Short mmCIF file of C-alpha atoms in Angstrom, two decimals:
data_model
loop_
_atom_site.label_atom_id
_atom_site.label_comp_id
_atom_site.label_asym_id
_atom_site.label_seq_id
_atom_site.Cartn_x
_atom_site.Cartn_y
_atom_site.Cartn_z
CA MET A 240 100.07 100.66 97.96
CA ARG A 241 103.21 99.98 99.95
CA SER A 242 105.27 96.86 100.33
CA ARG A 243 107.69 96.91 103.18
CA LEU A 244 108.57 95.37 106.52
CA VAL A 245 107.69 97.56 109.44
CA PRO A 246 109.15 96.49 112.81
CA GLY A 247 107.31 97.92 115.80
CA ALA A 248 108.74 99.42 118.96
CA ALA A 249 111.09 97.03 120.74
CA SER A 250 110.03 94.25 118.36
CA LEU A 251 109.29 93.59 114.71
CA VAL A 252 105.94 92.93 113.06
CA LEU A 253 105.22 92.13 109.44
CA ALA A 254 103.23 94.63 107.42
CA VAL A 255 102.46 93.82 103.79
CA THR A 256 100.16 96.47 102.26
CA ALA A 257 102.05 97.68 99.44
CA LEU A 258 111.36 107.31 97.35
CA THR A 259 119.76 114.52 96.29
CA ALA A 260 122.33 117.18 95.68
CA CYS A 261 119.64 119.32 97.38
CA GLY A 262 118.40 122.32 95.42
CA SER A 263 120.60 124.11 97.87
CA SER A 264 124.07 124.79 99.11
CA SER A 265 123.99 121.35 100.68
CA SER A 266 124.00 119.72 97.28
CA GLY A 267 125.13 122.37 94.91
CA SER A 268 122.03 121.98 92.73
CA GLY A 269 120.38 125.26 93.55
CA ASP A 270 119.59 127.96 96.10
CA SER A 271 118.95 126.55 99.56
CA GLY A 272 117.46 129.64 101.14
CA ASP A 273 119.28 128.79 104.37
CA SER A 274 122.50 127.45 105.75
CA ALA A 275 123.12 124.71 108.26
CA ALA A 276 123.71 127.42 110.88
CA SER A 277 120.54 129.45 110.19
CA PRO A 278 117.72 128.94 112.71
CA ALA A 279 114.47 127.62 111.30
CA LYS A 280 111.40 125.56 112.07
CA LEU A 281 111.63 122.25 110.23
CA THR A 282 108.68 119.99 109.50
CA VAL A 283 109.53 116.28 109.57
CA TRP A 284 107.06 113.57 108.54
CA ILE A 285 107.46 110.22 110.32
CA MET A 286 105.18 107.25 109.67
CA ARG A 287 102.93 105.83 112.38
CA GLY A 288 104.64 103.00 114.27
CA SER A 289 108.08 103.50 112.78
CA MET A 290 109.67 105.07 115.86
CA SER A 291 108.85 105.13 119.56
CA ASP A 292 107.88 108.39 121.23
CA GLY A 293 111.01 108.06 123.37
CA PHE A 294 113.34 107.90 120.37
CA LEU A 295 111.70 110.87 118.65
CA SER A 296 111.77 112.91 121.84
CA ARG A 297 115.48 112.22 122.41
CA PHE A 298 116.33 113.05 118.80
CA GLU A 299 114.32 116.27 118.83
CA THR A 300 115.95 117.47 122.06
CA ASP A 301 119.46 116.61 120.84
CA PHE A 302 119.04 118.16 117.39
CA GLU A 303 117.61 121.40 118.75
CA SER A 304 120.39 121.65 121.34
CA THR A 305 123.07 121.27 118.68
CA HIS A 306 121.33 123.62 116.20
CA LYS A 307 120.58 126.65 118.34
CA GLY A 308 117.39 128.47 117.42
CA THR A 309 116.15 125.62 115.23
CA THR A 310 113.00 123.73 116.18
CA LEU A 311 111.63 120.44 114.84
CA ASP A 312 107.95 119.90 114.19
CA ILE A 313 107.74 116.10 113.96
CA GLN A 314 104.39 115.12 112.49
CA ILE A 315 103.19 111.50 112.59
CA GLN A 316 101.59 110.32 109.34
CA GLU A 317 99.16 107.46 108.77
CA TRP A 318 99.95 104.81 106.17
CA ASP A 319 96.43 104.82 104.76
CA GLY A 320 96.37 107.28 101.88
CA ILE A 321 100.00 108.33 102.37
CA GLY A 322 100.94 107.81 98.72
CA GLN A 323 98.64 110.52 97.43
CA LYS A 324 99.48 112.80 100.36
CA ILE A 325 103.20 112.59 99.66
CA THR A 326 102.73 113.03 95.90
CA SER A 327 100.63 116.15 96.53
CA ALA A 328 103.17 117.52 99.00
CA LEU A 329 106.03 117.01 96.55
CA ALA A 330 104.11 118.97 93.93
CA SER A 331 103.34 121.83 96.29
CA LYS A 332 105.32 124.93 97.22
CA ASP A 333 104.98 124.25 100.95
CA ALA A 334 106.29 120.71 101.42
CA PRO A 335 107.71 119.25 104.64
CA ASP A 336 111.47 119.47 104.99
CA VAL A 337 112.11 115.76 105.53
CA MET A 338 109.91 112.73 104.84
CA GLU A 339 110.08 109.08 105.80
CA VAL A 340 108.97 106.85 102.91
CA GLY A 341 108.88 103.11 102.38
CA ASN A 342 112.06 102.03 100.61
CA THR A 343 110.17 100.44 97.70
CA GLN A 344 108.26 103.70 97.19
CA VAL A 345 111.28 105.86 96.34
CA ALA A 346 111.11 105.16 92.61
CA GLN A 347 107.44 106.11 92.51
CA TYR A 348 108.00 109.43 94.25
CA ALA A 349 111.16 110.24 92.32
CA ALA A 350 109.26 109.66 89.08
CA SER A 351 106.52 112.04 90.21
CA GLY A 352 109.13 114.79 90.67
CA GLY A 353 109.90 117.04 93.57
CA VAL A 354 112.44 114.84 95.39
CA GLU A 355 115.96 116.20 95.87
CA ASP A 356 118.94 114.38 94.39
CA LEU A 357 121.41 113.65 97.23
CA THR A 358 123.99 111.85 95.14
CA ALA A 359 126.68 114.37 96.07
CA LYS A 360 126.13 113.53 99.74
CA VAL A 361 126.53 109.75 99.56
CA THR A 362 130.21 109.81 100.54
CA ASP A 363 129.52 112.20 103.43
CA LEU A 364 126.82 109.78 104.62
CA GLN A 365 129.20 106.76 104.38
CA GLY A 366 127.08 105.27 101.63
CA GLY A 367 129.71 102.67 100.80
CA ASP A 368 128.75 100.94 104.05
CA TRP A 369 124.98 100.93 103.44
CA ILE A 370 123.06 97.64 103.33
CA PRO A 371 122.62 97.03 99.59
CA GLY A 372 119.01 95.89 99.73
CA LEU A 373 118.05 99.06 101.59
CA ALA A 374 120.23 101.48 99.63
CA ASP A 375 119.48 100.23 96.12
CA PRO A 376 115.79 101.23 96.00
CA GLY A 377 116.78 104.80 96.82
CA GLU A 378 119.02 105.02 93.76
CA ILE A 379 117.19 105.76 90.53
CA ASP A 380 119.11 105.92 87.24
CA GLY A 381 122.37 106.44 89.08
CA LYS A 382 121.05 109.18 91.37
CA GLN A 383 120.48 108.73 95.12
CA TYR A 384 117.12 110.18 96.11
CA GLY A 385 116.37 108.07 99.18
CA ILE A 386 118.76 107.81 102.13
CA PRO A 387 118.53 104.45 103.93
CA TRP A 388 117.15 104.79 107.46
CA TYR A 389 116.36 101.34 108.85
CA ALA A 390 115.83 97.81 107.64
CA ALA A 391 114.05 94.58 108.47
CA ASN A 392 114.06 91.18 106.79
CA ARG A 393 112.88 87.63 107.28
CA VAL A 394 114.63 84.87 109.19
CA VAL A 395 113.65 81.34 110.16
CA VAL A 396 111.78 81.23 113.45
CA TYR A 397 111.93 77.75 114.96
CA ASN A 398 110.63 75.65 117.84
CA LYS A 399 113.64 74.60 119.94
CA ASP A 400 111.78 71.68 121.52
CA LEU A 401 110.86 70.16 118.15
CA PHE A 402 114.43 70.57 116.90
CA ALA A 403 115.74 68.79 120.01
CA LYS A 404 113.13 66.06 119.61
CA ALA A 405 114.41 65.46 116.06
CA GLY A 406 118.01 65.34 117.28
CA ILE A 407 118.99 68.61 115.60
CA THR A 408 121.44 70.50 117.79
CA THR A 409 122.68 73.13 115.33
CA PRO A 410 120.51 75.12 112.90
CA PRO A 411 121.23 74.42 109.21
CA LYS A 412 123.54 76.73 107.28
CA THR A 413 122.96 75.48 103.74
CA ARG A 414 119.89 74.71 101.68
CA ALA A 415 120.84 71.04 101.56
CA GLU A 416 121.14 70.88 105.36
CA TRP A 417 117.85 72.75 105.66
CA ILE A 418 116.03 70.16 103.55
CA THR A 419 117.62 67.30 105.49
CA ASP A 420 116.69 68.79 108.85
CA THR A 421 113.19 69.73 107.76
CA THR A 422 112.64 66.18 106.55
CA LYS A 423 113.62 64.92 110.03
CA LEU A 424 111.24 67.41 111.62
CA ASN A 425 108.38 66.30 109.39
CA THR A 426 107.69 63.13 111.42
CA GLY A 427 105.53 61.95 114.26
CA GLY A 428 102.66 64.25 113.39
CA ASP A 429 104.81 67.37 113.52
CA ASP A 430 104.99 69.84 110.67
CA GLY A 431 108.56 70.26 109.39
CA ILE A 432 107.81 73.80 108.28
CA TYR A 433 104.70 75.88 107.91
CA LEU A 434 105.20 77.53 104.53
CA PRO A 435 102.10 78.86 102.74
CA GLY A 436 102.10 78.52 98.99
CA GLN A 437 102.09 82.23 98.26
CA SER A 438 104.93 83.53 100.45
CA TRP A 439 106.35 85.37 97.46
CA TYR A 440 109.01 87.30 99.38
CA ALA A 441 110.51 83.97 100.44
CA LEU A 442 110.40 82.80 96.82
CA ALA A 443 112.12 86.00 95.72
CA GLY A 444 115.05 85.15 98.01
CA PHE A 445 115.44 81.71 96.45
CA VAL A 446 115.28 83.23 92.96
CA TRP A 447 117.94 85.82 93.86
CA ASP A 448 120.13 83.02 95.22
CA GLU A 449 119.95 81.41 91.80
CA GLY A 450 121.04 84.63 90.10
CA GLY A 451 117.58 85.51 88.86
CA ASP A 452 115.08 88.27 89.58
CA LEU A 453 111.35 88.97 89.46
CA ALA A 454 111.80 91.47 86.62
CA VAL A 455 114.73 93.03 84.79
CA LYS A 456 115.34 96.34 83.03
CA ASP A 457 115.36 95.98 79.25
CA GLY A 458 116.51 99.30 77.82
CA ASP A 459 113.90 101.85 78.84
CA SER A 460 111.32 99.21 79.70
CA TRP A 461 110.91 96.32 82.10
CA LYS A 462 110.47 92.61 81.48
CA GLY A 463 109.04 89.99 83.84
CA ALA A 464 111.58 87.27 84.61
CA LEU A 465 109.69 84.38 86.19
CA ASP A 466 110.13 82.36 82.99
CA THR A 467 113.93 82.18 83.29
CA PRO A 468 115.91 79.07 84.32
CA GLN A 469 117.03 80.89 87.48
CA SER A 470 113.47 81.65 88.57
CA LYS A 471 112.40 78.11 87.75
CA ALA A 472 115.22 76.76 89.94
CA GLY A 473 114.18 79.04 92.80
CA MET A 474 110.58 77.87 92.50
CA GLU A 475 111.68 74.23 92.44
CA PHE A 476 113.45 74.70 95.77
CA TYR A 477 110.41 76.46 97.20
CA LYS A 478 108.21 73.56 96.11
CA GLN A 479 110.57 71.03 97.70
CA LEU A 480 110.61 72.92 100.99
CA GLN A 481 106.88 73.64 101.03
CA ALA A 482 106.08 69.95 100.55
CA LEU A 483 107.72 69.18 103.92
CA GLY A 484 104.88 70.88 105.76
CA LYS A 485 101.13 71.25 105.71
CA GLY A 486 100.89 74.84 104.56
CA PRO A 487 98.07 75.70 102.13
CA LYS A 488 99.09 76.10 98.51
CA ASP A 489 96.63 78.88 97.71
CA SER A 490 97.20 81.52 100.41
CA ASP A 491 99.90 83.65 102.01
CA GLU A 492 101.22 84.21 105.55
CA ALA A 493 98.07 86.07 106.59
CA LYS A 494 95.49 83.40 105.75
CA PRO A 495 95.63 81.98 108.36
CA LEU A 496 98.09 84.02 110.36
CA GLN A 497 101.22 81.90 110.42
CA ALA A 498 102.06 83.05 113.95
CA ASP A 499 98.80 81.49 115.15
CA VAL A 500 99.63 78.24 113.37
CA PHE A 501 103.12 78.12 114.88
CA ALA A 502 101.72 78.92 118.33
CA LYS A 503 99.92 75.58 118.39
CA GLY A 504 103.33 73.95 118.93
CA LYS A 505 103.21 71.44 116.08
CA SER A 506 105.04 73.43 113.38
CA ALA A 507 108.82 73.38 113.65
CA GLN A 508 109.58 76.46 111.54
CA ILE A 509 108.15 79.51 109.83
CA ILE A 510 109.80 82.20 107.68
CA SER A 511 109.07 85.52 109.36
CA VAL A 512 110.53 88.73 110.71
CA PRO A 513 111.80 88.07 114.27
CA GLY A 514 109.00 90.15 115.74
CA GLY A 515 106.64 87.39 114.66
CA ALA A 516 107.74 85.69 117.86
CA ASP A 517 105.84 88.33 119.86
CA ALA A 518 102.57 87.35 118.20
CA ILE A 519 103.37 83.68 118.79
CA LEU A 520 103.95 84.24 122.51
CA LYS A 521 100.80 86.30 122.79
CA ALA A 522 98.84 83.37 121.36
CA ASN A 523 100.73 80.77 123.44
CA PRO A 524 102.78 82.09 126.39
CA ALA A 525 103.90 78.52 127.14
CA LEU A 526 106.37 78.80 124.24
CA LYS A 527 108.43 81.42 126.07
CA GLY A 528 112.10 80.41 125.94
CA LYS A 529 111.38 77.79 123.29
CA ILE A 530 111.60 79.99 120.20
CA GLY A 531 114.88 80.37 118.29
CA PHE A 532 116.05 82.13 115.14
CA PHE A 533 118.52 81.47 112.34
CA PRO A 534 119.24 83.15 108.99
CA ILE A 535 117.54 81.70 105.94
CA PRO A 536 120.21 79.27 104.70
CA GLY A 537 122.02 79.95 101.45
CA LYS A 538 123.33 77.55 98.83
CA THR A 539 126.70 77.48 100.61
CA ALA A 540 127.58 77.86 104.29
CA ASP A 541 129.68 80.99 103.78
CA LYS A 542 126.73 83.17 102.78
CA PRO A 543 123.18 83.39 104.15
CA GLY A 544 120.26 83.11 101.80
CA ALA A 545 119.08 86.20 99.97
CA VAL A 546 116.26 88.12 101.62
CA PHE A 547 113.96 90.97 100.77
CA THR A 548 115.04 94.05 102.71
CA GLY A 549 112.09 96.15 103.79
CA GLY A 550 112.29 99.37 105.72
CA SER A 551 112.31 103.10 105.20
CA ASP A 552 114.30 105.82 103.48
CA LEU A 553 114.49 109.53 104.18
CA VAL A 554 113.89 112.04 101.38
CA ILE A 555 114.10 115.82 101.12
CA PRO A 556 111.45 117.54 98.97
CA GLU A 557 112.68 120.12 96.48
CA ALA A 558 110.12 122.52 97.93
CA SER A 559 111.72 122.44 101.38
CA ARG A 560 112.55 125.99 102.37
CA HIS A 561 115.41 124.88 104.60
CA GLN A 562 117.27 122.27 102.60
CA ALA A 563 120.68 122.62 104.26
CA LEU A 564 119.09 122.10 107.67
CA ALA A 565 116.90 119.33 106.27
CA TYR A 566 120.08 117.59 105.20
CA GLU A 567 121.43 117.99 108.74
CA VAL A 568 118.35 116.13 110.01
CA VAL A 569 118.86 113.34 107.49
CA LYS A 570 122.58 113.12 108.24
CA ALA A 571 121.92 112.85 111.96
CA LEU A 572 119.22 110.19 111.64
CA ALA A 573 121.39 108.18 109.23
CA GLY A 574 124.53 108.60 111.33
CA THR A 575 126.19 106.33 113.87
CA LYS A 576 124.76 107.88 117.04
CA TRP A 577 121.10 107.74 116.12
CA GLN A 578 121.37 104.54 114.09
CA THR A 579 122.74 102.87 117.22
CA ASP A 580 120.05 104.36 119.44
CA MET A 581 117.33 103.34 116.99
CA ALA A 582 118.61 99.79 116.58
CA LYS A 583 118.64 99.20 120.33
CA GLU A 584 115.30 100.91 120.92
CA MET A 585 113.39 99.43 117.99
CA SER A 586 115.27 96.18 117.21
CA TYR A 587 115.73 97.38 113.64
CA VAL A 588 118.71 96.56 111.47
CA PRO A 589 120.75 99.77 111.13
CA ASN A 590 121.48 101.12 107.68
CA ARG A 591 125.18 100.20 107.72
CA THR A 592 126.69 96.73 107.68
CA SER A 593 129.41 97.84 110.12
CA LEU A 594 126.80 98.60 112.78
CA ALA A 595 125.32 95.10 112.90
CA ASN A 596 127.16 94.42 116.17
CA VAL A 597 125.00 96.95 118.05
CA LEU A 598 122.27 94.29 118.09
CA ALA A 599 124.38 91.84 120.12
CA GLY A 600 122.24 90.41 122.91
CA ASN A 601 119.04 90.61 120.87
CA GLU A 602 118.89 87.13 119.37
CA GLY A 603 116.21 87.71 116.75
CA ALA A 604 117.47 91.10 115.62
CA SER A 605 121.12 90.01 115.49
CA VAL A 606 120.18 87.01 113.34
CA MET A 607 118.19 89.36 111.13
CA ALA A 608 121.25 91.57 110.74
CA VAL A 609 123.27 88.58 109.52
CA GLY A 610 120.69 87.93 106.82
CA ALA A 611 120.53 91.61 105.91
CA ALA A 612 124.07 91.38 104.54
CA ASN A 613 122.53 89.52 101.58
CA GLY A 614 119.54 91.80 101.28
CA HIS A 615 117.80 92.64 98.01
CA ALA A 616 114.94 94.84 96.88
CA THR A 617 112.02 94.40 94.54
CA PRO A 618 112.53 95.72 90.98
CA ASN A 619 113.17 99.44 91.17
CA SER A 620 110.25 100.59 89.06
CA PRO A 621 107.74 103.32 89.94
CA ASN A 622 105.05 100.89 88.77
CA TRP A 623 105.99 98.01 91.07
CA ALA A 624 102.92 98.67 93.23
CA ALA A 625 100.80 97.79 90.19
CA VAL A 626 102.40 94.33 90.15
CA GLU A 627 101.59 93.75 93.80
CA ALA A 628 98.00 94.94 93.34
CA ASN A 629 97.03 91.77 91.43
CA ASN A 630 100.23 89.85 92.19
CA PRO A 631 100.76 87.37 89.39
CA ILE A 632 103.69 86.00 91.42
CA LYS A 633 101.27 84.51 93.93
CA GLN A 634 99.15 83.04 91.16
CA TYR A 635 102.25 81.54 89.54
CA MET A 636 103.31 79.92 92.80
CA THR A 637 99.93 78.28 93.43
CA GLN A 638 99.81 77.03 89.86
CA VAL A 639 103.22 75.38 90.10
CA LEU A 640 102.52 73.91 93.53
CA THR A 641 99.28 72.37 92.28
CA GLY A 642 100.82 70.69 89.27
CA ALA A 643 100.82 73.25 86.45
CA ASP A 644 103.67 73.31 83.96
CA PRO A 645 106.21 75.73 85.53
CA ASP A 646 107.40 76.97 82.14
CA ALA A 647 103.91 77.89 80.98
CA ALA A 648 102.99 79.38 84.35
CA GLY A 649 106.22 81.37 84.35
CA LYS A 650 105.52 82.82 80.91
CA THR A 651 102.01 83.86 81.91
CA ALA A 652 103.22 85.52 85.10
CA SER A 653 106.13 87.24 83.35
CA ALA A 654 103.77 88.66 80.73
CA ALA A 655 101.53 90.06 83.47
CA ILE A 656 104.51 91.63 85.27
CA THR A 657 105.80 93.10 82.01
CA LYS A 658 102.43 94.67 81.26
CA ALA A 659 102.06 96.15 84.74
CA LEU A 660 105.56 97.64 84.80
CA ASN A 661 105.27 99.22 81.37
CA THR A 662 101.79 100.70 81.72
CA ALA A 663 101.78 104.40 82.48
CA SER A 664 100.35 105.02 85.94
#
């Protein structure tokens, strides 16, 4: 199971379905079997839909021209069943040289073994400039296994006509302003915000803003944290915001598809990746030019609200026969030239905060980049997928929204998270 945001070519779409000093001269951890100058055929796994054919073709041509005699065999992988395929490859003696993996999957794959430790390369890769919410999942117990590749996160998508109708000329920058404006929008039969009761990634952002988390490390084990005062405060804000719309309390963004709801023209706002606007326009072309974006507001105007940062990392298997060259591939893809190309081609947030300006002119993506500066990740446990499988967070949210005692509901959910994270997979 994977849990990540996957923006599509030239736009972003939401996907919720569910990571090294190389054993080589590139890392100093072992025998590489090659050098960066030695020709080789490298196998690179890229996930379906992550990159356009045009981007991959340009990268392949450029890399081969600058590494004479080296060829790239870029193989597109399907998301269905990828977890077992990657785990098997990491355990084999004939693994690919470079793999793209979902950023929240790094801990799972690192725990299974076979992923190179690239800690010694972080400085060379300008890791101090990486987006925290994308970089953090790749670091396990102080070692960097996953190299951030691209990111995506949620913003507020809004109906400009409904904002103008309510007399709102400037999008809110604080939570308090957001509540005030949403209250104004929730009049005359309009829906101030369409916020389903189980949008748990949105809740996570509010919890992070309060200084809390979904789970915390407790020695060598994990402990669910939805029963803390910080999580309770985050849920209280969610409940206040959700009450200003007509969203169902017992479903998520997919039931019904929130883009379809927004497309009807009566909902003023949704929380979505910017690419959600493409689905809205497909359902209702009349909304062209009437859709705007702003970062999820924070508690104060100087900092946007916290967001979950989805996206992908690049890893190098220990079994790669060409680890120095594999590192050259990773370094190129994570570097300024190809990060800039990728951001413009795919409307992704690049892996470095200093590159956010390359999205200027793309309203949705540039707003997303602003929010990415306060990006976070789900708890960095190899068992996090087990939490999402039954998702006690969703159950907790519905219980609180329908009148259950938040303290009792929080304890029950935290116990379920604790059990899932500490059960051997």
